Short mmCIF file of C-alpha atoms and ligand atoms in Angstrom, two decimals:
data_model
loop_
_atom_site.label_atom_id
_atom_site.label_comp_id
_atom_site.label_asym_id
_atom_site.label_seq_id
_atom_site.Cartn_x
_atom_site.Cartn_y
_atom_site.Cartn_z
CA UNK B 1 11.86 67.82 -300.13
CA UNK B 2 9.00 66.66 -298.17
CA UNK B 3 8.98 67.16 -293.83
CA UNK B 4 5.50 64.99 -293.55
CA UNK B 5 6.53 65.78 -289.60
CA UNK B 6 4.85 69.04 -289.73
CA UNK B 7 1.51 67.10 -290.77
CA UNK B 8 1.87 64.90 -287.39
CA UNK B 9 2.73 67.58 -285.00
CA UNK B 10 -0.71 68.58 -284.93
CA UNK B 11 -2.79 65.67 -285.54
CA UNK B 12 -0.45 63.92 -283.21
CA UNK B 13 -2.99 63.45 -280.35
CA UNK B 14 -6.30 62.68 -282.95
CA UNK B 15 -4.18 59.96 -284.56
CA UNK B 16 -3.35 58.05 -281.61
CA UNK B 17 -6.67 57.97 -280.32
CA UNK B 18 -7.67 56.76 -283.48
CA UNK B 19 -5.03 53.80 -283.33
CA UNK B 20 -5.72 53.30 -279.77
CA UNK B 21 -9.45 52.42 -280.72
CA UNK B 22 -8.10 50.02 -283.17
CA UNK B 23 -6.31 48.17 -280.31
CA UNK B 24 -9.00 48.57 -278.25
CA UNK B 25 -11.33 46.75 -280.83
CA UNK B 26 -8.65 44.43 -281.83
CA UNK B 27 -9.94 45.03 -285.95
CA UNK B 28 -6.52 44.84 -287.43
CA UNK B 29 -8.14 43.51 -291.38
CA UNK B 30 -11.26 45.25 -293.07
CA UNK B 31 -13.49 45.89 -290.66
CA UNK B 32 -14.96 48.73 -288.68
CA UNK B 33 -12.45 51.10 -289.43
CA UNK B 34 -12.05 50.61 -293.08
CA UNK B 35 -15.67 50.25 -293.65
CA UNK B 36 -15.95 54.10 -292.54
CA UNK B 37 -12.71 55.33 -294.40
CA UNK B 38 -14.60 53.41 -297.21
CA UNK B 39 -18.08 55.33 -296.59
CA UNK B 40 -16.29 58.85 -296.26
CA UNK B 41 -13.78 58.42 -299.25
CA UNK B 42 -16.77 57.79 -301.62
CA UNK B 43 -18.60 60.54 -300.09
CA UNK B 44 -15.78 62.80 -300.63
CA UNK B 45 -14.86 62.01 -303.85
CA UNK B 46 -18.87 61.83 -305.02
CA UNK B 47 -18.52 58.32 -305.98
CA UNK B 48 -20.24 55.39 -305.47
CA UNK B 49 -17.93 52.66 -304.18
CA UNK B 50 -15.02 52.84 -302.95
CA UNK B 51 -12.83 49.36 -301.60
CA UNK B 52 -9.57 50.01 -299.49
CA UNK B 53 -6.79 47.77 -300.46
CA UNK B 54 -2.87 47.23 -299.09
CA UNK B 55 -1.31 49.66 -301.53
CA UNK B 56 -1.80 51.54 -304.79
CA UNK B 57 -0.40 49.23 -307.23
CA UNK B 58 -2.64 46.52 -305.83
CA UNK B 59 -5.19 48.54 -307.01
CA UNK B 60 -4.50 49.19 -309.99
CA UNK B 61 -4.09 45.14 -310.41
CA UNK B 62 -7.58 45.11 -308.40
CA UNK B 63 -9.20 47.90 -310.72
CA UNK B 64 -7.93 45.90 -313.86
CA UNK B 65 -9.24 42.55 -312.89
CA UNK B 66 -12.34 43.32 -311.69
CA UNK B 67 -13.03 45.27 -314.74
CA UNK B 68 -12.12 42.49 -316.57
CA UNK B 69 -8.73 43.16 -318.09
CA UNK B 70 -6.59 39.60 -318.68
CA UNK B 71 -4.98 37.92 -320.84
CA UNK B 72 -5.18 37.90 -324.34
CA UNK B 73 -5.96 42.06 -323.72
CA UNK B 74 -4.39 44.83 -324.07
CA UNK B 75 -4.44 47.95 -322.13
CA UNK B 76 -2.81 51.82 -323.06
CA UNK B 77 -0.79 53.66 -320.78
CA UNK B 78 1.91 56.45 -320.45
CA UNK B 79 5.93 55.60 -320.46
CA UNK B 80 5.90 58.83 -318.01
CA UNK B 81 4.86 57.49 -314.88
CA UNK B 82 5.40 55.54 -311.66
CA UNK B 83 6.69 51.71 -312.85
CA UNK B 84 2.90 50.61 -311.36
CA UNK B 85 1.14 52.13 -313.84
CA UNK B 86 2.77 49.35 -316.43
CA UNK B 87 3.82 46.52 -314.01
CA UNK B 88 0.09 46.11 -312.60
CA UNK B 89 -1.22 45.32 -316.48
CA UNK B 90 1.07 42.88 -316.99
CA UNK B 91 0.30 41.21 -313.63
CA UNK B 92 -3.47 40.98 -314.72
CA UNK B 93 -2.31 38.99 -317.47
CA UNK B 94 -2.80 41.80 -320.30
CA UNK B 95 -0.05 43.56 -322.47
CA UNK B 96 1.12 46.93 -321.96
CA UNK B 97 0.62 49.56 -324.86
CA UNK B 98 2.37 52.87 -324.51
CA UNK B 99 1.68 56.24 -326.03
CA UNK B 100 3.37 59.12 -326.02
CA UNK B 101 2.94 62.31 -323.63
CA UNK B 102 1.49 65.83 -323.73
CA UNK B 103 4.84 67.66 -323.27
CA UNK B 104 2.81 70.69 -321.50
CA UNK B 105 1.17 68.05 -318.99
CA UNK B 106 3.23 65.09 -319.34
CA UNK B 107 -0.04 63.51 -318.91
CA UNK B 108 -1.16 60.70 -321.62
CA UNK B 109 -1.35 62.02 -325.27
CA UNK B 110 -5.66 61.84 -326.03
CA UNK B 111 -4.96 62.52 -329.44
CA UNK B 112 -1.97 60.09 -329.58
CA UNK B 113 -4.46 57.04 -328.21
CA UNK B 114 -6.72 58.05 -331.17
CA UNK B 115 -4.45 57.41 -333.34
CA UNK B 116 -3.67 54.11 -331.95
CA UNK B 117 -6.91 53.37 -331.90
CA UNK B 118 -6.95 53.49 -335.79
CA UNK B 119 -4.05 51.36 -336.24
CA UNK B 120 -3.57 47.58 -336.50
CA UNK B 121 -1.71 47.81 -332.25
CA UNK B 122 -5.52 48.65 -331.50
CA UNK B 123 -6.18 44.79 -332.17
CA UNK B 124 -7.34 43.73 -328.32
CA UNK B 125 -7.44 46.72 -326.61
CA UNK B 126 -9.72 46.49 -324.12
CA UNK B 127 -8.75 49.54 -321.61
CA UNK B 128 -7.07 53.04 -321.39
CA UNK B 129 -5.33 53.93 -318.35
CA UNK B 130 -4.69 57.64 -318.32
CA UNK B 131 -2.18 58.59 -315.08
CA UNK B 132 -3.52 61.90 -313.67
CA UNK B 133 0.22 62.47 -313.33
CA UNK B 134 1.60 65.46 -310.61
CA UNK B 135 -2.09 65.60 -309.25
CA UNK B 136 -3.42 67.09 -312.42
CA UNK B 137 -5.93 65.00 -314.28
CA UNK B 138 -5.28 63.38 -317.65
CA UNK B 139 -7.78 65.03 -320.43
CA UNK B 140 -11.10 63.14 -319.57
CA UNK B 141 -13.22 65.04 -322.07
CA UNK B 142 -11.21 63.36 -324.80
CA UNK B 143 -11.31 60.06 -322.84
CA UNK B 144 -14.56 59.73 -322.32
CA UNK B 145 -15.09 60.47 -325.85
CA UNK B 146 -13.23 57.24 -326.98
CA UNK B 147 -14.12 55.17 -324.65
CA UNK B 148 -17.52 56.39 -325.71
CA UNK B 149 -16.63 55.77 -329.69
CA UNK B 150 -14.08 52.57 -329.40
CA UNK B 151 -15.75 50.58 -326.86
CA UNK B 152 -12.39 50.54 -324.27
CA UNK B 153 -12.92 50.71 -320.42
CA UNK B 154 -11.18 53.90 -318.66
CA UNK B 155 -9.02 52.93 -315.67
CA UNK B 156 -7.72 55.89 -313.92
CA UNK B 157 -4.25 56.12 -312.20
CA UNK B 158 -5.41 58.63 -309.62
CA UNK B 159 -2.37 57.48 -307.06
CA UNK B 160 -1.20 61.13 -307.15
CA UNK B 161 -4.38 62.65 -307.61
CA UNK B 162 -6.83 62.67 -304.29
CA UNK B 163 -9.43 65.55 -304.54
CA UNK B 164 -8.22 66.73 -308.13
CA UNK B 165 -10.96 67.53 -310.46
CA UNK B 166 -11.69 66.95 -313.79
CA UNK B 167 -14.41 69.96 -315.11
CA UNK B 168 -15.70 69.59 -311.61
CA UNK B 169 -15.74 65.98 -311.49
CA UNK B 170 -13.86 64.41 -309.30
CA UNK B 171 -10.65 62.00 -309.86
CA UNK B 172 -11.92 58.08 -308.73
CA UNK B 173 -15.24 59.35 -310.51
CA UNK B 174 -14.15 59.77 -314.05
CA UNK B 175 -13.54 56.77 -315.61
CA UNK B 176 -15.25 53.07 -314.97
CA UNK B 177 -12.41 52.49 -311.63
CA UNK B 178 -10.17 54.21 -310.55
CA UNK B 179 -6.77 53.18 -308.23
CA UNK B 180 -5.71 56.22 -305.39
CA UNK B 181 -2.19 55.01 -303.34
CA UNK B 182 -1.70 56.14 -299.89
CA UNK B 183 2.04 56.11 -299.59
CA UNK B 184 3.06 58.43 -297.03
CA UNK B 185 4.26 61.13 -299.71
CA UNK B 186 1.27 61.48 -301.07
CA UNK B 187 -1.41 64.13 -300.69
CA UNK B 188 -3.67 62.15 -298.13
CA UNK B 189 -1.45 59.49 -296.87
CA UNK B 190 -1.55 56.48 -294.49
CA UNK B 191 1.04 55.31 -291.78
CA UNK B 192 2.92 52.63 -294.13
CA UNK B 193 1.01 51.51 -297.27
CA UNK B 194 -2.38 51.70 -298.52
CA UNK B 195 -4.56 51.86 -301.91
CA UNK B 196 -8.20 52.04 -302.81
CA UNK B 197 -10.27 51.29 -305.92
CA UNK B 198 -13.13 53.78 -306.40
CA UNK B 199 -16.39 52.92 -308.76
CA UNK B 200 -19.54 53.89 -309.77
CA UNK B 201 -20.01 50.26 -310.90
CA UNK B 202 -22.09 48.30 -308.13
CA UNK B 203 -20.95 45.29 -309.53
CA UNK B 204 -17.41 45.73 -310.57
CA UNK B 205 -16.79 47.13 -306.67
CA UNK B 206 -18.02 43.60 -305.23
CA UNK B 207 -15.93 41.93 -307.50
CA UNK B 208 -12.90 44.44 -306.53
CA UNK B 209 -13.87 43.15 -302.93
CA UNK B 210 -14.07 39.45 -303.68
CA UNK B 211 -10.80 39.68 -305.38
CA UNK B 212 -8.90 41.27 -302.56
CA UNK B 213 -9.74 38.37 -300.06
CA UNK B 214 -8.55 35.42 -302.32
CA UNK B 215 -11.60 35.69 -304.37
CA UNK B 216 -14.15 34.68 -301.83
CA UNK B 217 -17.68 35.80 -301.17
CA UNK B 218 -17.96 33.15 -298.63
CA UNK B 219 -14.95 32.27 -296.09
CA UNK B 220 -13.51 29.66 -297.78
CA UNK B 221 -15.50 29.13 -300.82
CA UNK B 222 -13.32 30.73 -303.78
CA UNK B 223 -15.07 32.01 -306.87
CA UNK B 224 -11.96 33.12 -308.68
CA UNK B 225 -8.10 33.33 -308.07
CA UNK B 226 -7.95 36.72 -306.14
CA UNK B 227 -4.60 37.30 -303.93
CA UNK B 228 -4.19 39.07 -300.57
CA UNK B 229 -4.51 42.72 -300.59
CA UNK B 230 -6.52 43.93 -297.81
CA UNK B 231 -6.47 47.50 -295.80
CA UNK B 232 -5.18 46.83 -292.45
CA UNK B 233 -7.34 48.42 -289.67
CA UNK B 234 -4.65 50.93 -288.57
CA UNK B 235 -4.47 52.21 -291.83
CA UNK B 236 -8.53 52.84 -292.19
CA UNK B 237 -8.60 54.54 -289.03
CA UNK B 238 -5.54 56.91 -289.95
CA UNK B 239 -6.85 57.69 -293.20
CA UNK B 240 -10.08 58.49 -291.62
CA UNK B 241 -8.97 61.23 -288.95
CA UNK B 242 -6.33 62.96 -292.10
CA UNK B 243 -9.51 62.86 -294.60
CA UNK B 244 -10.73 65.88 -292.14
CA UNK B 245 -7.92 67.71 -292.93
CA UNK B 246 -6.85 66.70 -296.98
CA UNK B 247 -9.14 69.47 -298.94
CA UNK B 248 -7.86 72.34 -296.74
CA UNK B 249 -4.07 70.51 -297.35
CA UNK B 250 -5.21 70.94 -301.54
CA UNK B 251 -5.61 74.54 -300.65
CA UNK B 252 -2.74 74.57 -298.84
CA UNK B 253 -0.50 73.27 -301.88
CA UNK B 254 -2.58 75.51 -304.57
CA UNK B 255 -1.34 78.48 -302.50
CA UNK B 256 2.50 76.96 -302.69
CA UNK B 257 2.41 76.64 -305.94
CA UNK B 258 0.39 79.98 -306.86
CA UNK B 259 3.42 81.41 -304.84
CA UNK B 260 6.35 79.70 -306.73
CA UNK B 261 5.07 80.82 -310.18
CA UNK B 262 4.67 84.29 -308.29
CA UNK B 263 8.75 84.30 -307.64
CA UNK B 264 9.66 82.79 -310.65
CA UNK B 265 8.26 85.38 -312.84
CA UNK B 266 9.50 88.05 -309.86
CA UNK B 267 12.94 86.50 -310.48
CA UNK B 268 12.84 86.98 -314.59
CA UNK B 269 13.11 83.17 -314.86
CA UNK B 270 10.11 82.18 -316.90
CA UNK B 271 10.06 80.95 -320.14
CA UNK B 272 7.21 79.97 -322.18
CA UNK B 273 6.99 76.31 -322.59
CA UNK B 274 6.69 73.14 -323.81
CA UNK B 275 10.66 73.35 -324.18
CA UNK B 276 13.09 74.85 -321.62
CA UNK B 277 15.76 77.06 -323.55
CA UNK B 278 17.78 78.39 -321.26
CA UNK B 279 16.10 78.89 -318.17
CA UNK B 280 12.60 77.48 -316.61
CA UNK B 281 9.47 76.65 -318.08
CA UNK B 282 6.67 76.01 -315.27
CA UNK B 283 4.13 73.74 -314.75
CA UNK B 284 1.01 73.91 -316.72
CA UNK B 285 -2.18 74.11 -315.34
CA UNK B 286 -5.43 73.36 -317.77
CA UNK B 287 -7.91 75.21 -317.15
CA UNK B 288 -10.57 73.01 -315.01
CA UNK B 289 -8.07 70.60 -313.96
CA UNK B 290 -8.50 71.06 -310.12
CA UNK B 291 -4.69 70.48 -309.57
CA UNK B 292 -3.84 69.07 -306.29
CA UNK B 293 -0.66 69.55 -306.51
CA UNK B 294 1.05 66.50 -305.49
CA UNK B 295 4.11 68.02 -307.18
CA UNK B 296 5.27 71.08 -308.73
CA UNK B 297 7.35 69.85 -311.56
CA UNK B 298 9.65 72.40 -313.75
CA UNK B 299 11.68 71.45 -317.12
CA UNK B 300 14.72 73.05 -317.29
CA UNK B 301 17.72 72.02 -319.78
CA UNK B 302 20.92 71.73 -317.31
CA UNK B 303 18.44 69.79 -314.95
CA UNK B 304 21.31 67.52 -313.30
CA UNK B 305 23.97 70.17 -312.63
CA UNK B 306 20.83 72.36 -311.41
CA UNK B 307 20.07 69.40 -309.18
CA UNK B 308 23.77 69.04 -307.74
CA UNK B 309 24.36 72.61 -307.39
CA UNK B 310 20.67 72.93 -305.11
CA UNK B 311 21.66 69.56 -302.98
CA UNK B 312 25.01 71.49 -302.35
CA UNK B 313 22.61 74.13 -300.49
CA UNK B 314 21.00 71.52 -298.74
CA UNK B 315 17.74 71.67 -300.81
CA UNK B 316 15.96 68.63 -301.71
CA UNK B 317 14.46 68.63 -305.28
CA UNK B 318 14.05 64.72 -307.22
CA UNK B 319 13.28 63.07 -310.91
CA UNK B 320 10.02 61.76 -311.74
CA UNK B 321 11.07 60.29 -313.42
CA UNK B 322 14.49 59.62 -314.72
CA UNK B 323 13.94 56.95 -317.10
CA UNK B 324 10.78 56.10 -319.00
CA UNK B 325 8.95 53.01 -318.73
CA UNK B 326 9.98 51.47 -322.62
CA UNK B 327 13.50 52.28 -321.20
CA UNK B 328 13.83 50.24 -317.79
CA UNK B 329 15.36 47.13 -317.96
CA UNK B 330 12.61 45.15 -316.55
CA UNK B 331 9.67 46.38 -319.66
CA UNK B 332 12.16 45.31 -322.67
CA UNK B 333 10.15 42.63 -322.66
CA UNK B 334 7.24 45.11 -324.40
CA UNK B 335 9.44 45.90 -327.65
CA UNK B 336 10.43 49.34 -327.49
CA UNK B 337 13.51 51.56 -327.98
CA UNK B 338 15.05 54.30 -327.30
CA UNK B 339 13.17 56.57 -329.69
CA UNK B 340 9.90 55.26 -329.65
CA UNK B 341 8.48 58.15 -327.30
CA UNK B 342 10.33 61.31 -327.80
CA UNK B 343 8.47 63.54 -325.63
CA UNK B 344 9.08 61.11 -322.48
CA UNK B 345 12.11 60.30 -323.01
CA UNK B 346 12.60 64.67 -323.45
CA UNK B 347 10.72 64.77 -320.03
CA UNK B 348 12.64 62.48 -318.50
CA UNK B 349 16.22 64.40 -318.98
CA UNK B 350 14.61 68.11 -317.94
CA UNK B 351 11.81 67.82 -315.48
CA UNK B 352 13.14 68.92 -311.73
CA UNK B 353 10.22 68.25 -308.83
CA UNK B 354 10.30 70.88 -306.05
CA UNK B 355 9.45 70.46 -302.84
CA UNK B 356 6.12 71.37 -302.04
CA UNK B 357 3.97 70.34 -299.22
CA UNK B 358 1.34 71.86 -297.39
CA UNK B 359 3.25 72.99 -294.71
CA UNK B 360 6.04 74.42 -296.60
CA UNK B 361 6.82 78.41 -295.69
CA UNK B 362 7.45 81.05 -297.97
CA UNK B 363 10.76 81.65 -296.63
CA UNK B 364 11.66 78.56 -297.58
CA UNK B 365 10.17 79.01 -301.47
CA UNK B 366 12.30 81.82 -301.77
CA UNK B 367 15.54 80.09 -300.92
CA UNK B 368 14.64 77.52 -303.19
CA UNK B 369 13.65 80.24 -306.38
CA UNK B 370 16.84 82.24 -305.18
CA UNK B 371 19.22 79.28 -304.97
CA UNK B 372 17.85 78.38 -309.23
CA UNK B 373 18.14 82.20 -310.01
CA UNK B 374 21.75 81.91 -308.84
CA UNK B 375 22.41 78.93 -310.75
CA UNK B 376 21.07 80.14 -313.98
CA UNK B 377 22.51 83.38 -313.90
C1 PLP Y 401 1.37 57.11 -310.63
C2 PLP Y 401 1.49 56.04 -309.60
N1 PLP Y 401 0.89 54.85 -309.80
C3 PLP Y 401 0.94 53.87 -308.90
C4 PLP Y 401 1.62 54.02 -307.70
C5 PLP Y 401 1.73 52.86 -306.78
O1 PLP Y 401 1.26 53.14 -305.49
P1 PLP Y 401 1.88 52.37 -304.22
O2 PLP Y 401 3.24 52.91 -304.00
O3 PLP Y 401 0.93 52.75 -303.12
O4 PLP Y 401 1.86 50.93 -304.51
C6 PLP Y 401 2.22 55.25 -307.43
C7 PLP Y 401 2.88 55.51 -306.14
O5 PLP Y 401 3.98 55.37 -305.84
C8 PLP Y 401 2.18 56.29 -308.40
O6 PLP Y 401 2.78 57.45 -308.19
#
């Protein structure tokens, strides 16, 4: 599925120079090193602020709270996405409203919110958190438009989403914050874990970096009840030496996917989507998304056998996800069924991630394509 090997091979000698200076400087919290990750993040991303943290779901708590969100709020989000997206509302204190998906995208439903937004659920809604799910960003035109007309703050899940653009703006620069993660899967990845809240709020980005040192803006003097959740050192100066590298990696991916859809169709295997009906229906890609790529997801109806039949052949392929977020055991808590989202819960049985990566070859793509054309035929 993923050989994040091939990455290191090359950047093997860069990277431990980079860690060696960390030693050397003995800067193992904030510091040097994640001041200038900081500093060429936001420069990359054409934002304003940008405030490493320990992980991605930390900053999506961080993003929340130093916009504002707590209790007595609510805040919208998908039931297709990474538990986070959910889990960090309810730890700021607020409750979790979900809306349904665009089955094309499986990215948040714009004109789904809107119609929350005109019903009595709307009561306390302070924020929309649109997931730019598979490194393709959520519809921010519509977004914008109601925060614009209903007053709510725009959080962005961009954890799978560095360098994807929204009609040439940039994910982390969309909506008033934005979370990335730097799990070592994802597109620009750190040795262990890592997040970062991006802003072009001066003000909300000091209080995202008050909040991640226990709420202090002097050592020892606590404004508010932050919690831990600092970048370590290490991390900064890893992040730093692969930021070099991550737009050429987007290319890299583009081309991956560019060349799956190419042997798809080659094979006959297409089918034109939402809804699988016998064969494959491929990703999606809006036009003026900037698609990074982070996954190339298919839907496909006999999705588990198909899964069984490529681990048989030794090829890696996985679920994101396999059960929506109404549906875990840990959110009944929020009040929903089985029912309540159809096109997640749809999602959820058919969509079959591939691997992609930048280093992926084509000989490898074509096993993969072959390997589905043999099981569908
Ligand atoms: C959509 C989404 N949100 C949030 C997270 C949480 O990030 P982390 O694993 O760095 O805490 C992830 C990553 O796993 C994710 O994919």
């Amino acid at each position: 599925m993923l050989d994040l090997k091939r990455q290191y091979h090359p950047l093997h000698q860069e990277l431990l120079d980079a860690v060696g200076h960390v030693l050397d400087t003995q800067q193992f919290i904030l510091g040097e090193p994640v001041a200038a990750f900081e500093q060429a993040a936001a420069a990359q991303l054409s934002v304003a602020h940008a405030v490493g943290c320990s992980s991605g779901t930390d900053a999506l708590w961080l993003a929340l709270a130093a916009a504002g969100i707590g209790p007595g709020m609510s805040v919208v989000t998908t039931p297709f996405s990474f538990f986070a997206s959910v889990s960090a509302i309810l730890r700021a204190g607020a409750t979790a409203v979900l809306v349904d998906i665009d089955p094309s995208t499986f990215n948040l439903d714009p004109l789904a919110v809107e119609k929350m937004l005109d019903s009595p659920q709307a009561k306390g809604l302070r924020a929309i958190l649109p997931v730019h799910l598979y490194g393709q960003c959520a519809d921010f035109t519509a977004f914008s438009r109601l925060g614009r007309e209903h007053g709510p703050k725009l959080i962005e899940d961009a954890a799978q989403a560095w360098g994807a653009e929204w009609q040439g703006v940039r994910a982390g620069a969309l909506g008033d914050a934005a979370a990335f993660s730097f799990y070592p899967t994802k597109n620009l990845s750190a040795a262990g874990d890592a997040g970062m809240v991006t802003t072009n709020s001066a003000e909300l980005a000091e209080r995202a970096r008050m909040l991640r040192q226990h709420g202090m803006r002097r050592r020892y003097f606590h404004d508010e009840i932050g919690w831990n959740t600092r970048m370590d050192g290490f991390q900064g100066a890893i992040l730093s030496v692969k930021l070099k590298y991550v737009e050429g990696w987007n290319q890299a991916r583009r081309a991956v996917a560019a060349k799956y859809d190419a042997l798809f169709a080659a094979a006959g295997l297409v089918e034109t989507g939402p809804y699988p009906a016998r064969g494959v229906v491929l990703p999606h890609e809006v036009p003026g998304s900037g698609h990074v790529w982070h996954q190339y997801v298919i839907r496909t109806p006999r999705r588990d056998a198909l899964r069984e039949f490529l681990a048989a052949r030794k090829i890696g392929s996985e679920i994101y996800y396999p059960v929506p977020l109404h549906m875990q055991e840990a959110l009944q808590c929020l009040g929903y069924a089985e029912g309540s989202f159809p096109e997640a819960e749809r999602a959820a049985r058919e969509v079959l991630a591939l691997p992609i990566f930048p280093e992926l070859r084509e000989d490898e793509q074509q096993t993969v394509v072959a390997a589905i054309a043999e099981f569908l035929s």
